[in-house]
């Protein structure tokens, strides 16, 4: 039961253009969403997040949009740079039974930014 | 501020051997997580500690995996005996108590032959 889905395993864009990575979720109990970036042989690095009470959060070239009614979020990277080439994971957070937060992860989207 | 530290970075063992991984979280982070990540998948939570207590170990294969965080700071994850399917990257992460954001270490890449 994949509660967080990243339906595009890979994406290729030209340097300078916009990269749009998508994520869908099924559990309405999720109240916080995060994007992580992962380079080979490294751990995931936190990129940007958004609370369910917002519909947009921006940090430099990175913007995350949340559509709660559609249970959909997206990460926009503008402009894309070759150094952005990595695997991007969407993760959704909720409280578990013990009132502790738990992250549910998507399978990741591999982004390639071509010079 | 120092990040999450993990060691070793790489380990190769034969099946049925034992192995241990170490993690030191970010200073002041009460919550510590161990994940297993298999190639092509997202991280899978193995165990979550709040200080030195376990709050979630529902996906930890307890017949072969064990973890401890005795003093509420650093933690050790052990596999004994290892199986071929344990080949994966083992990630440690930490967060503030109740914090939404987890911060990850570089991971330990385990290969079981």
JSON list of C-alpha atoms in Angstrom, two decimals:
[
{"chain": "A", "resi": 1, "resn": "UNK", "atom": "CA", "xyz": [0.00, 0.00, 0.00]},
{"chain": "A", "resi": 2, "resn": "UNK", "atom": "CA", "xyz": [1.94, 2.96, -1.31]},
{"chain": "A", "resi": 3, "resn": "UNK", "atom": "CA", "xyz": [0.56, 5.96, 0.56]},
{"chain": "A", "resi": 4, "resn": "UNK", "atom": "CA", "xyz": [2.97, 8.37, -1.13]},
{"chain": "A", "resi": 5, "resn": "UNK", "atom": "CA", "xyz": [3.42, 8.01, -4.86]},
{"chain": "A", "resi": 6, "resn": "UNK", "atom": "CA", "xyz": [5.92, 9.53, -7.21]},
{"chain": "A", "resi": 7, "resn": "UNK", "atom": "CA", "xyz": [4.69, 8.27, -10.55]},
{"chain": "A", "resi": 8, "resn": "UNK", "atom": "CA", "xyz": [7.61, 9.47, -12.65]},
{"chain": "A", "resi": 9, "resn": "UNK", "atom": "CA", "xyz": [10.74, 7.39, -11.98]},
{"chain": "A", "resi": 10, "resn": "UNK", "atom": "CA", "xyz": [12.84, 9.81, -14.02]},
{"chain": "A", "resi": 11, "resn": "UNK", "atom": "CA", "xyz": [12.79, 13.27, -15.55]},
{"chain": "A", "resi": 12, "resn": "UNK", "atom": "CA", "xyz": [15.18, 14.99, -17.93]},
{"chain": "A", "resi": 13, "resn": "UNK", "atom": "CA", "xyz": [15.25, 18.78, -18.48]},
{"chain": "A", "resi": 14, "resn": "UNK", "atom": "CA", "xyz": [17.54, 21.31, -20.09]},
{"chain": "A", "resi": 15, "resn": "UNK", "atom": "CA", "xyz": [19.65, 23.62, -18.00]},
{"chain": "A", "resi": 16, "resn": "UNK", "atom": "CA", "xyz": [17.83, 26.88, -17.35]},
{"chain": "A", "resi": 17, "resn": "UNK", "atom": "CA", "xyz": [14.38, 25.41, -17.82]},
{"chain": "A", "resi": 18, "resn": "UNK", "atom": "CA", "xyz": [11.84, 24.52, -15.14]},
{"chain": "A", "resi": 19, "resn": "UNK", "atom": "CA", "xyz": [11.83, 21.10, -13.46]},
{"chain": "A", "resi": 20, "resn": "UNK", "atom": "CA", "xyz": [8.50, 19.94, -12.05]},
{"chain": "A", "resi": 21, "resn": "UNK", "atom": "CA", "xyz": [8.45, 16.89, -9.81]},
{"chain": "A", "resi": 22, "resn": "UNK", "atom": "CA", "xyz": [5.10, 15.50, -8.71]},
{"chain": "A", "resi": 23, "resn": "UNK", "atom": "CA", "xyz": [3.88, 13.59, -5.70]},
{"chain": "A", "resi": 24, "resn": "UNK", "atom": "CA", "xyz": [0.48, 12.18, -4.75]},
{"chain": "A", "resi": 25, "resn": "UNK", "atom": "CA", "xyz": [-0.68, 10.91, -1.38]},
{"chain": "A", "resi": 26, "resn": "UNK", "atom": "CA", "xyz": [-3.67, 8.98, -0.16]},
{"chain": "A", "resi": 27, "resn": "UNK", "atom": "CA", "xyz": [-3.85, 9.53, 3.61]},
{"chain": "A", "resi": 28, "resn": "UNK", "atom": "CA", "xyz": [-5.65, 12.72, 4.68]},
{"chain": "A", "resi": 29, "resn": "UNK", "atom": "CA", "xyz": [-3.96, 12.48, 8.10]},
{"chain": "A", "resi": 30, "resn": "UNK", "atom": "CA", "xyz": [-0.68, 13.73, 6.62]},
{"chain": "A", "resi": 31, "resn": "UNK", "atom": "CA", "xyz": [-0.14, 17.31, 7.78]},
{"chain": "A", "resi": 32, "resn": "UNK", "atom": "CA", "xyz": [3.41, 18.07, 6.74]},
{"chain": "A", "resi": 33, "resn": "UNK", "atom": "CA", "xyz": [5.25, 17.33, 3.51]},
{"chain": "A", "resi": 34, "resn": "UNK", "atom": "CA", "xyz": [8.94, 17.36, 2.74]},
{"chain": "A", "resi": 35, "resn": "UNK", "atom": "CA", "xyz": [11.21, 17.06, -0.27]},
{"chain": "A", "resi": 36, "resn": "UNK", "atom": "CA", "xyz": [14.63, 15.50, 0.05]},
{"chain": "A", "resi": 37, "resn": "UNK", "atom": "CA", "xyz": [17.42, 15.39, -2.49]},
{"chain": "A", "resi": 38, "resn": "UNK", "atom": "CA", "xyz": [19.83, 12.47, -2.68]},
{"chain": "A", "resi": 39, "resn": "UNK", "atom": "CA", "xyz": [23.13, 12.20, -4.48]},
{"chain": "A", "resi": 40, "resn": "UNK", "atom": "CA", "xyz": [24.72, 8.75, -5.03]},
{"chain": "A", "resi": 41, "resn": "UNK", "atom": "CA", "xyz": [26.57, 7.41, -1.98]},
{"chain": "A", "resi": 42, "resn": "UNK", "atom": "CA", "xyz": [25.16, 10.14, 0.28]},
{"chain": "A", "resi": 43, "resn": "UNK", "atom": "CA", "xyz": [22.24, 10.34, 2.66]},
{"chain": "A", "resi": 44, "resn": "UNK", "atom": "CA", "xyz": [19.09, 12.30, 1.76]},
{"chain": "A", "resi": 45, "resn": "UNK", "atom": "CA", "xyz": [19.42, 16.04, 2.24]},
{"chain": "A", "resi": 46, "resn": "UNK", "atom": "CA", "xyz": [16.43, 18.07, 3.36]},
{"chain": "A", "resi": 47, "resn": "UNK", "atom": "CA", "xyz": [15.41, 20.52, 0.65]},
{"chain": "A", "resi": 48, "resn": "UNK", "atom": "CA", "xyz": [12.09, 22.18, 1.40]},
{"chain": "A", "resi": 49, "resn": "UNK", "atom": "CA", "xyz": [8.86, 21.49, 3.26]},
{"chain": "A", "resi": 50, "resn": "UNK", "atom": "CA", "xyz": [5.28, 22.67, 3.53]},
{"chain": "A", "resi": 51, "resn": "UNK", "atom": "CA", "xyz": [2.64, 22.51, 6.19]},
{"chain": "A", "resi": 52, "resn": "UNK", "atom": "CA", "xyz": [-0.86, 21.40, 5.26]},
{"chain": "A", "resi": 53, "resn": "UNK", "atom": "CA", "xyz": [-2.19, 24.82, 6.26]},
{"chain": "A", "resi": 54, "resn": "UNK", "atom": "CA", "xyz": [-0.32, 26.41, 3.38]},
{"chain": "A", "resi": 55, "resn": "UNK", "atom": "CA", "xyz": [-0.53, 25.96, -0.36]},
{"chain": "A", "resi": 56, "resn": "UNK", "atom": "CA", "xyz": [2.88, 27.30, -1.34]},
{"chain": "A", "resi": 57, "resn": "UNK", "atom": "CA", "xyz": [6.35, 27.59, 0.12]},
{"chain": "A", "resi": 58, "resn": "UNK", "atom": "CA", "xyz": [9.30, 29.12, -1.65]},
{"chain": "A", "resi": 59, "resn": "UNK", "atom": "CA", "xyz": [13.04, 29.00, -0.97]},
{"chain": "A", "resi": 60, "resn": "UNK", "atom": "CA", "xyz": [15.25, 30.48, -3.64]},
{"chain": "A", "resi": 61, "resn": "UNK", "atom": "CA", "xyz": [14.96, 28.44, -6.81]},
{"chain": "A", "resi": 62, "resn": "UNK", "atom": "CA", "xyz": [12.74, 25.85, -5.11]},
{"chain": "A", "resi": 63, "resn": "UNK", "atom": "CA", "xyz": [8.97, 26.14, -4.66]},
{"chain": "A", "resi": 64, "resn": "UNK", "atom": "CA", "xyz": [6.62, 23.52, -3.32]},
{"chain": "A", "resi": 65, "resn": "UNK", "atom": "CA", "xyz": [2.91, 23.67, -4.09]},
{"chain": "A", "resi": 66, "resn": "UNK", "atom": "CA", "xyz": [0.27, 21.76, -2.15]},
{"chain": "A", "resi": 67, "resn": "UNK", "atom": "CA", "xyz": [-3.23, 20.97, -3.41]},
{"chain": "A", "resi": 68, "resn": "UNK", "atom": "CA", "xyz": [-4.99, 19.35, -0.48]},
{"chain": "A", "resi": 69, "resn": "UNK", "atom": "CA", "xyz": [-8.23, 18.65, -2.28]},
{"chain": "A", "resi": 70, "resn": "UNK", "atom": "CA", "xyz": [-6.35, 16.70, -4.94]},
{"chain": "A", "resi": 71, "resn": "UNK", "atom": "CA", "xyz": [-3.89, 15.23, -2.42]},
{"chain": "A", "resi": 72, "resn": "UNK", "atom": "CA", "xyz": [-1.12, 16.38, -4.67]},
{"chain": "A", "resi": 73, "resn": "UNK", "atom": "CA", "xyz": [2.09, 18.31, -4.24]},
{"chain": "A", "resi": 74, "resn": "UNK", "atom": "CA", "xyz": [4.77, 19.40, -6.64]},
{"chain": "A", "resi": 75, "resn": "UNK", "atom": "CA", "xyz": [8.31, 20.72, -6.47]},
{"chain": "A", "resi": 76, "resn": "UNK", "atom": "CA", "xyz": [9.33, 23.38, -8.97]},
{"chain": "A", "resi": 77, "resn": "UNK", "atom": "CA", "xyz": [12.99, 24.15, -9.62]},
{"chain": "A", "resi": 78, "resn": "UNK", "atom": "CA", "xyz": [13.59, 27.33, -11.60]},
{"chain": "A", "resi": 79, "resn": "UNK", "atom": "CA", "xyz": [16.01, 27.67, -13.24]},
{"chain": "A", "resi": 80, "resn": "UNK", "atom": "CA", "xyz": [17.32, 24.11, -13.27]},
{"chain": "A", "resi": 81, "resn": "UNK", "atom": "CA", "xyz": [21.07, 23.65, -12.96]},
{"chain": "A", "resi": 82, "resn": "UNK", "atom": "CA", "xyz": [23.27, 20.60, -13.70]},
{"chain": "A", "resi": 83, "resn": "UNK", "atom": "CA", "xyz": [24.06, 20.37, -9.98]},
{"chain": "A", "resi": 84, "resn": "UNK", "atom": "CA", "xyz": [20.37, 19.69, -9.35]},
{"chain": "A", "resi": 85, "resn": "UNK", "atom": "CA", "xyz": [20.78, 16.27, -10.97]},
{"chain": "A", "resi": 86, "resn": "UNK", "atom": "CA", "xyz": [19.89, 13.83, -8.18]},
{"chain": "A", "resi": 87, "resn": "UNK", "atom": "CA", "xyz": [17.09, 11.62, -6.91]},
{"chain": "A", "resi": 88, "resn": "UNK", "atom": "CA", "xyz": [14.27, 13.60, -5.29]},
{"chain": "A", "resi": 89, "resn": "UNK", "atom": "CA", "xyz": [12.13, 11.98, -2.62]},
{"chain": "A", "resi": 90, "resn": "UNK", "atom": "CA", "xyz": [8.73, 13.20, -1.51]},
{"chain": "A", "resi": 91, "resn": "UNK", "atom": "CA", "xyz": [7.86, 12.37, 2.10]},
{"chain": "A", "resi": 92, "resn": "UNK", "atom": "CA", "xyz": [4.66, 12.90, 4.08]},
{"chain": "A", "resi": 93, "resn": "UNK", "atom": "CA", "xyz": [4.48, 13.22, 7.84]},
{"chain": "A", "resi": 94, "resn": "UNK", "atom": "CA", "xyz": [1.79, 12.36, 10.34]},
{"chain": "A", "resi": 95, "resn": "UNK", "atom": "CA", "xyz": [1.53, 11.51, 14.01]},
{"chain": "A", "resi": 96, "resn": "UNK", "atom": "CA", "xyz": [1.47, 7.83, 14.87]},
{"chain": "A", "resi": 97, "resn": "UNK", "atom": "CA", "xyz": [-0.36, 6.17, 17.76]},
{"chain": "A", "resi": 98, "resn": "UNK", "atom": "CA", "xyz": [2.31, 7.19, 20.24]},
{"chain": "A", "resi": 99, "resn": "UNK", "atom": "CA", "xyz": [2.03, 10.87, 19.29]},
{"chain": "A", "resi": 100, "resn": "UNK", "atom": "CA", "xyz": [5.36, 10.70, 17.50]},
{"chain": "A", "resi": 101, "resn": "UNK", "atom": "CA", "xyz": [5.89, 11.83, 13.95]},
{"chain": "A", "resi": 102, "resn": "UNK", "atom": "CA", "xyz": [6.39, 9.27, 11.20]},
{"chain": "A", "resi": 103, "resn": "UNK", "atom": "CA", "xyz": [7.59, 9.88, 7.66]},
{"chain": "A", "resi": 104, "resn": "UNK", "atom": "CA", "xyz": [6.15, 7.93, 4.73]},
{"chain": "A", "resi": 105, "resn": "UNK", "atom": "CA", "xyz": [8.34, 8.06, 1.62]},
{"chain": "A", "resi": 106, "resn": "UNK", "atom": "CA", "xyz": [7.78, 7.91, -2.10]},
{"chain": "A", "resi": 107, "resn": "UNK", "atom": "CA", "xyz": [10.05, 5.86, -4.34]},
{"chain": "A", "resi": 108, "resn": "UNK", "atom": "CA", "xyz": [11.86, 8.88, -5.71]},
{"chain": "A", "resi": 109, "resn": "UNK", "atom": "CA", "xyz": [12.25, 10.62, -9.06]},
{"chain": "A", "resi": 110, "resn": "UNK", "atom": "CA", "xyz": [15.65, 10.75, -10.72]},
{"chain": "A", "resi": 111, "resn": "UNK", "atom": "CA", "xyz": [16.21, 14.21, -12.22]},
{"chain": "A", "resi": 112, "resn": "UNK", "atom": "CA", "xyz": [18.81, 14.79, -14.91]},
{"chain": "A", "resi": 113, "resn": "UNK", "atom": "CA", "xyz": [19.56, 18.38, -15.87]},
{"chain": "A", "resi": 114, "resn": "UNK", "atom": "CA", "xyz": [21.40, 18.51, -19.16]},
{"chain": "A", "resi": 115, "resn": "UNK", "atom": "CA", "xyz": [23.86, 21.34, -19.94]},
{"chain": "B", "resi": 1, "resn": "UNK", "atom": "CA", "xyz": [26.76, 22.72, 13.48]},
{"chain": "B", "resi": 2, "resn": "UNK", "atom": "CA", "xyz": [27.92, 19.13, 13.00]},
{"chain": "B", "resi": 3, "resn": "UNK", "atom": "CA", "xyz": [25.56, 16.85, 11.11]},
{"chain": "B", "resi": 4, "resn": "UNK", "atom": "CA", "xyz": [24.61, 13.25, 11.76]},
{"chain": "B", "resi": 5, "resn": "UNK", "atom": "CA", "xyz": [27.68, 11.03, 11.85]},
{"chain": "B", "resi": 6, "resn": "UNK", "atom": "CA", "xyz": [27.70, 7.38, 10.84]},
{"chain": "B", "resi": 7, "resn": "UNK", "atom": "CA", "xyz": [30.35, 4.69, 10.65]},
{"chain": "B", "resi": 8, "resn": "UNK", "atom": "CA", "xyz": [31.52, 2.70, 8.90]},
{"chain": "B", "resi": 9, "resn": "UNK", "atom": "CA", "xyz": [30.66, 4.07, 5.45]},
{"chain": "B", "resi": 10, "resn": "UNK", "atom": "CA", "xyz": [31.02, 0.71, 3.75]},
{"chain": "B", "resi": 11, "resn": "UNK", "atom": "CA", "xyz": [30.98, -2.88, 4.96]},
{"chain": "B", "resi": 12, "resn": "UNK", "atom": "CA", "xyz": [31.26, -6.20, 3.16]},
{"chain": "B", "resi": 13, "resn": "UNK", "atom": "CA", "xyz": [30.50, -9.38, 5.07]},
{"chain": "B", "resi": 14, "resn": "UNK", "atom": "CA", "xyz": [29.52, -12.95, 4.32]},
{"chain": "B", "resi": 15, "resn": "UNK", "atom": "CA", "xyz": [26.05, -14.27, 5.08]},
{"chain": "B", "resi": 16, "resn": "UNK", "atom": "CA", "xyz": [25.56, -15.50, 8.63]},
{"chain": "B", "resi": 17, "resn": "UNK", "atom": "CA", "xyz": [28.19, -13.09, 9.94]},
{"chain": "B", "resi": 18, "resn": "UNK", "atom": "CA", "xyz": [27.30, -10.23, 12.26]},
{"chain": "B", "resi": 19, "resn": "UNK", "atom": "CA", "xyz": [27.75, -6.51, 11.70]},
{"chain": "B", "resi": 20, "resn": "UNK", "atom": "CA", "xyz": [27.20, -3.32, 13.69]},
{"chain": "B", "resi": 21, "resn": "UNK", "atom": "CA", "xyz": [26.63, 0.25, 12.63]},
{"chain": "B", "resi": 22, "resn": "UNK", "atom": "CA", "xyz": [27.11, 3.36, 14.73]},
{"chain": "B", "resi": 23, "resn": "UNK", "atom": "CA", "xyz": [25.32, 6.71, 14.64]},
{"chain": "B", "resi": 24, "resn": "UNK", "atom": "CA", "xyz": [25.82, 9.99, 16.45]},
{"chain": "B", "resi": 25, "resn": "UNK", "atom": "CA", "xyz": [22.90, 12.39, 15.95]},
{"chain": "B", "resi": 26, "resn": "UNK", "atom": "CA", "xyz": [22.91, 16.16, 15.79]},
{"chain": "B", "resi": 27, "resn": "UNK", "atom": "CA", "xyz": [23.49, 17.61, 19.23]},
{"chain": "B", "resi": 28, "resn": "UNK", "atom": "CA", "xyz": [20.23, 18.26, 21.05]},
{"chain": "B", "resi": 29, "resn": "UNK", "atom": "CA", "xyz": [18.13, 16.01, 18.83]},
{"chain": "B", "resi": 30, "resn": "UNK", "atom": "CA", "xyz": [16.07, 13.75, 21.06]},
{"chain": "B", "resi": 31, "resn": "UNK", "atom": "CA", "xyz": [14.67, 11.58, 18.29]},
{"chain": "B", "resi": 32, "resn": "UNK", "atom": "CA", "xyz": [16.83, 9.14, 16.36]},
{"chain": "B", "resi": 33, "resn": "UNK", "atom": "CA", "xyz": [15.80, 6.94, 13.45]},
{"chain": "B", "resi": 34, "resn": "UNK", "atom": "CA", "xyz": [17.35, 3.97, 11.67]},
{"chain": "B", "resi": 35, "resn": "UNK", "atom": "CA", "xyz": [16.25, 3.34, 8.09]},
{"chain": "B", "resi": 36, "resn": "UNK", "atom": "CA", "xyz": [17.02, 0.67, 5.53]},
{"chain": "B", "resi": 37, "resn": "UNK", "atom": "CA", "xyz": [17.12, 1.79, 1.91]},
{"chain": "B", "resi": 38, "resn": "UNK", "atom": "CA", "xyz": [17.22, -0.72, -0.91]},
{"chain": "B", "resi": 39, "resn": "UNK", "atom": "CA", "xyz": [18.18, 0.48, -4.36]},
{"chain": "B", "resi": 40, "resn": "UNK", "atom": "CA", "xyz": [15.23, 2.03, -6.19]},
{"chain": "B", "resi": 41, "resn": "UNK", "atom": "CA", "xyz": [13.09, 2.41, -3.08]},
{"chain": "B", "resi": 42, "resn": "UNK", "atom": "CA", "xyz": [12.44, 5.02, -0.46]},
{"chain": "B", "resi": 43, "resn": "UNK", "atom": "CA", "xyz": [13.87, 4.64, 3.03]},
{"chain": "B", "resi": 44, "resn": "UNK", "atom": "CA", "xyz": [12.07, 2.11, 5.24]},
{"chain": "B", "resi": 45, "resn": "UNK", "atom": "CA", "xyz": [11.93, 2.92, 8.95]},
{"chain": "B", "resi": 46, "resn": "UNK", "atom": "CA", "xyz": [13.42, 0.17, 11.09]},
{"chain": "B", "resi": 47, "resn": "UNK", "atom": "CA", "xyz": [13.33, 1.76, 14.52]},
{"chain": "B", "resi": 48, "resn": "UNK", "atom": "CA", "xyz": [12.67, 5.15, 16.13]},
{"chain": "B", "resi": 49, "resn": "UNK", "atom": "CA", "xyz": [14.02, 6.26, 19.50]},
{"chain": "B", "resi": 50, "resn": "UNK", "atom": "CA", "xyz": [12.86, 9.14, 21.66]},
{"chain": "B", "resi": 51, "resn": "UNK", "atom": "CA", "xyz": [15.82, 9.77, 23.98]},
{"chain": "B", "resi": 52, "resn": "UNK", "atom": "CA", "xyz": [16.74, 6.22, 25.05]},
{"chain": "B", "resi": 53, "resn": "UNK", "atom": "CA", "xyz": [13.27, 4.71, 24.63]},
{"chain": "B", "resi": 54, "resn": "UNK", "atom": "CA", "xyz": [11.90, 2.90, 21.60]},
{"chain": "B", "resi": 55, "resn": "UNK", "atom": "CA", "xyz": [8.75, 4.50, 20.16]},
{"chain": "B", "resi": 56, "resn": "UNK", "atom": "CA", "xyz": [8.39, 2.48, 16.96]},
{"chain": "B", "resi": 57, "resn": "UNK", "atom": "CA", "xyz": [10.09, -0.79, 15.99]},
{"chain": "B", "resi": 58, "resn": "UNK", "atom": "CA", "xyz": [7.18, -2.34, 14.12]},
{"chain": "B", "resi": 59, "resn": "UNK", "atom": "CA", "xyz": [9.23, -2.98, 10.97]},
{"chain": "B", "resi": 60, "resn": "UNK", "atom": "CA", "xyz": [12.41, -4.17, 12.66]},
{"chain": "B", "resi": 61, "resn": "UNK", "atom": "CA", "xyz": [13.10, -7.90, 11.98]},
{"chain": "B", "resi": 62, "resn": "UNK", "atom": "CA", "xyz": [13.67, -8.62, 15.62]},
{"chain": "B", "resi": 63, "resn": "UNK", "atom": "CA", "xyz": [14.92, -12.16, 15.07]},
{"chain": "B", "resi": 64, "resn": "UNK", "atom": "CA", "xyz": [18.11, -10.77, 13.55]},
{"chain": "B", "resi": 65, "resn": "UNK", "atom": "CA", "xyz": [18.16, -6.99, 14.03]},
{"chain": "B", "resi": 66, "resn": "UNK", "atom": "CA", "xyz": [18.69, -5.14, 17.29]},
{"chain": "B", "resi": 67, "resn": "UNK", "atom": "CA", "xyz": [19.33, -1.52, 18.18]},
{"chain": "B", "resi": 68, "resn": "UNK", "atom": "CA", "xyz": [20.12, 0.43, 21.28]},
{"chain": "B", "resi": 69, "resn": "UNK", "atom": "CA", "xyz": [20.54, 4.01, 22.40]},
{"chain": "B", "resi": 70, "resn": "UNK", "atom": "CA", "xyz": [21.60, 3.49, 25.98]},
{"chain": "B", "resi": 71, "resn": "UNK", "atom": "CA", "xyz": [22.49, 7.04, 26.99]},
{"chain": "B", "resi": 72, "resn": "UNK", "atom": "CA", "xyz": [20.01, 8.80, 24.73]},
{"chain": "B", "resi": 73, "resn": "UNK", "atom": "CA", "xyz": [22.70, 10.12, 22.41]},
{"chain": "B", "resi": 74, "resn": "UNK", "atom": "CA", "xyz": [24.51, 7.81, 20.01]},
{"chain": "B", "resi": 75, "resn": "UNK", "atom": "CA", "xyz": [23.05, 4.54, 18.81]},
{"chain": "B", "resi": 76, "resn": "UNK", "atom": "CA", "xyz": [24.13, 1.15, 17.47]},
{"chain": "B", "resi": 77, "resn": "UNK", "atom": "CA", "xyz": [22.24, -1.06, 15.02]},
{"chain": "B", "resi": 78, "resn": "UNK", "atom": "CA", "xyz": [23.27, -4.72, 14.83]},
{"chain": "B", "resi": 79, "resn": "UNK", "atom": "CA", "xyz": [22.46, -7.52, 12.41]},
{"chain": "B", "resi": 80, "resn": "UNK", "atom": "CA", "xyz": [23.12, -11.08, 13.51]},
{"chain": "B", "resi": 81, "resn": "UNK", "atom": "CA", "xyz": [23.16, -13.25, 11.47]},
{"chain": "B", "resi": 82, "resn": "UNK", "atom": "CA", "xyz": [23.14, -11.34, 8.19]},
{"chain": "B", "resi": 83, "resn": "UNK", "atom": "CA", "xyz": [21.27, -12.57, 5.13]},
{"chain": "B", "resi": 84, "resn": "UNK", "atom": "CA", "xyz": [21.82, -11.75, 1.47]},
{"chain": "B", "resi": 85, "resn": "UNK", "atom": "CA", "xyz": [18.66, -9.62, 1.41]},
{"chain": "B", "resi": 86, "resn": "UNK", "atom": "CA", "xyz": [20.11, -7.34, 4.10]},
{"chain": "B", "resi": 87, "resn": "UNK", "atom": "CA", "xyz": [22.35, -5.77, 1.46]},
{"chain": "B", "resi": 88, "resn": "UNK", "atom": "CA", "xyz": [21.24, -2.14, 1.51]},
{"chain": "B", "resi": 89, "resn": "UNK", "atom": "CA", "xyz": [22.15, 1.32, 2.72]},
{"chain": "B", "resi": 90, "resn": "UNK", "atom": "CA", "xyz": [21.48, 1.86, 6.41]},
{"chain": "B", "resi": 91, "resn": "UNK", "atom": "CA", "xyz": [20.62, 5.45, 7.17]},
{"chain": "B", "resi": 92, "resn": "UNK", "atom": "CA", "xyz": [20.52, 7.18, 10.51]},
{"chain": "B", "resi": 93, "resn": "UNK", "atom": "CA", "xyz": [18.52, 10.36, 10.97]},
{"chain": "B", "resi": 94, "resn": "UNK", "atom": "CA", "xyz": [17.71, 12.64, 13.86]},
{"chain": "B", "resi": 95, "resn": "UNK", "atom": "CA", "xyz": [15.22, 15.36, 14.68]},
{"chain": "B", "resi": 96, "resn": "UNK", "atom": "CA", "xyz": [14.17, 17.58, 17.54]},
{"chain": "B", "resi": 97, "resn": "UNK", "atom": "CA", "xyz": [11.53, 16.01, 19.77]},
{"chain": "B", "resi": 98, "resn": "UNK", "atom": "CA", "xyz": [8.28, 16.33, 17.83]},
{"chain": "B", "resi": 99, "resn": "UNK", "atom": "CA", "xyz": [10.11, 17.98, 14.97]},
{"chain": "B", "resi": 100, "resn": "UNK", "atom": "CA", "xyz": [8.80, 17.52, 11.46]},
{"chain": "B", "resi": 101, "resn": "UNK", "atom": "CA", "xyz": [12.17, 17.56, 9.72]},
{"chain": "B", "resi": 102, "resn": "UNK", "atom": "CA", "xyz": [14.61, 14.68, 9.90]},
{"chain": "B", "resi": 103, "resn": "UNK", "atom": "CA", "xyz": [18.28, 15.17, 9.11]},
{"chain": "B", "resi": 104, "resn": "UNK", "atom": "CA", "xyz": [20.22, 12.27, 7.68]},
{"chain": "B", "resi": 105, "resn": "UNK", "atom": "CA", "xyz": [23.75, 10.98, 7.97]},
{"chain": "B", "resi": 106, "resn": "UNK", "atom": "CA", "xyz": [25.74, 9.74, 4.95]},
{"chain": "B", "resi": 107, "resn": "UNK", "atom": "CA", "xyz": [24.64, 6.14, 5.45]},
{"chain": "B", "resi": 108, "resn": "UNK", "atom": "CA", "xyz": [26.44, 2.80, 5.68]},
{"chain": "B", "resi": 109, "resn": "UNK", "atom": "CA", "xyz": [26.45, 0.73, 2.52]},
{"chain": "B", "resi": 110, "resn": "UNK", "atom": "CA", "xyz": [26.28, -2.97, 3.45]},
{"chain": "B", "resi": 111, "resn": "UNK", "atom": "CA", "xyz": [26.99, -5.79, 1.04]},
{"chain": "B", "resi": 112, "resn": "UNK", "atom": "CA", "xyz": [26.29, -9.35, 2.18]},
{"chain": "B", "resi": 113, "resn": "UNK", "atom": "CA", "xyz": [27.95, -12.04, 0.06]}
]
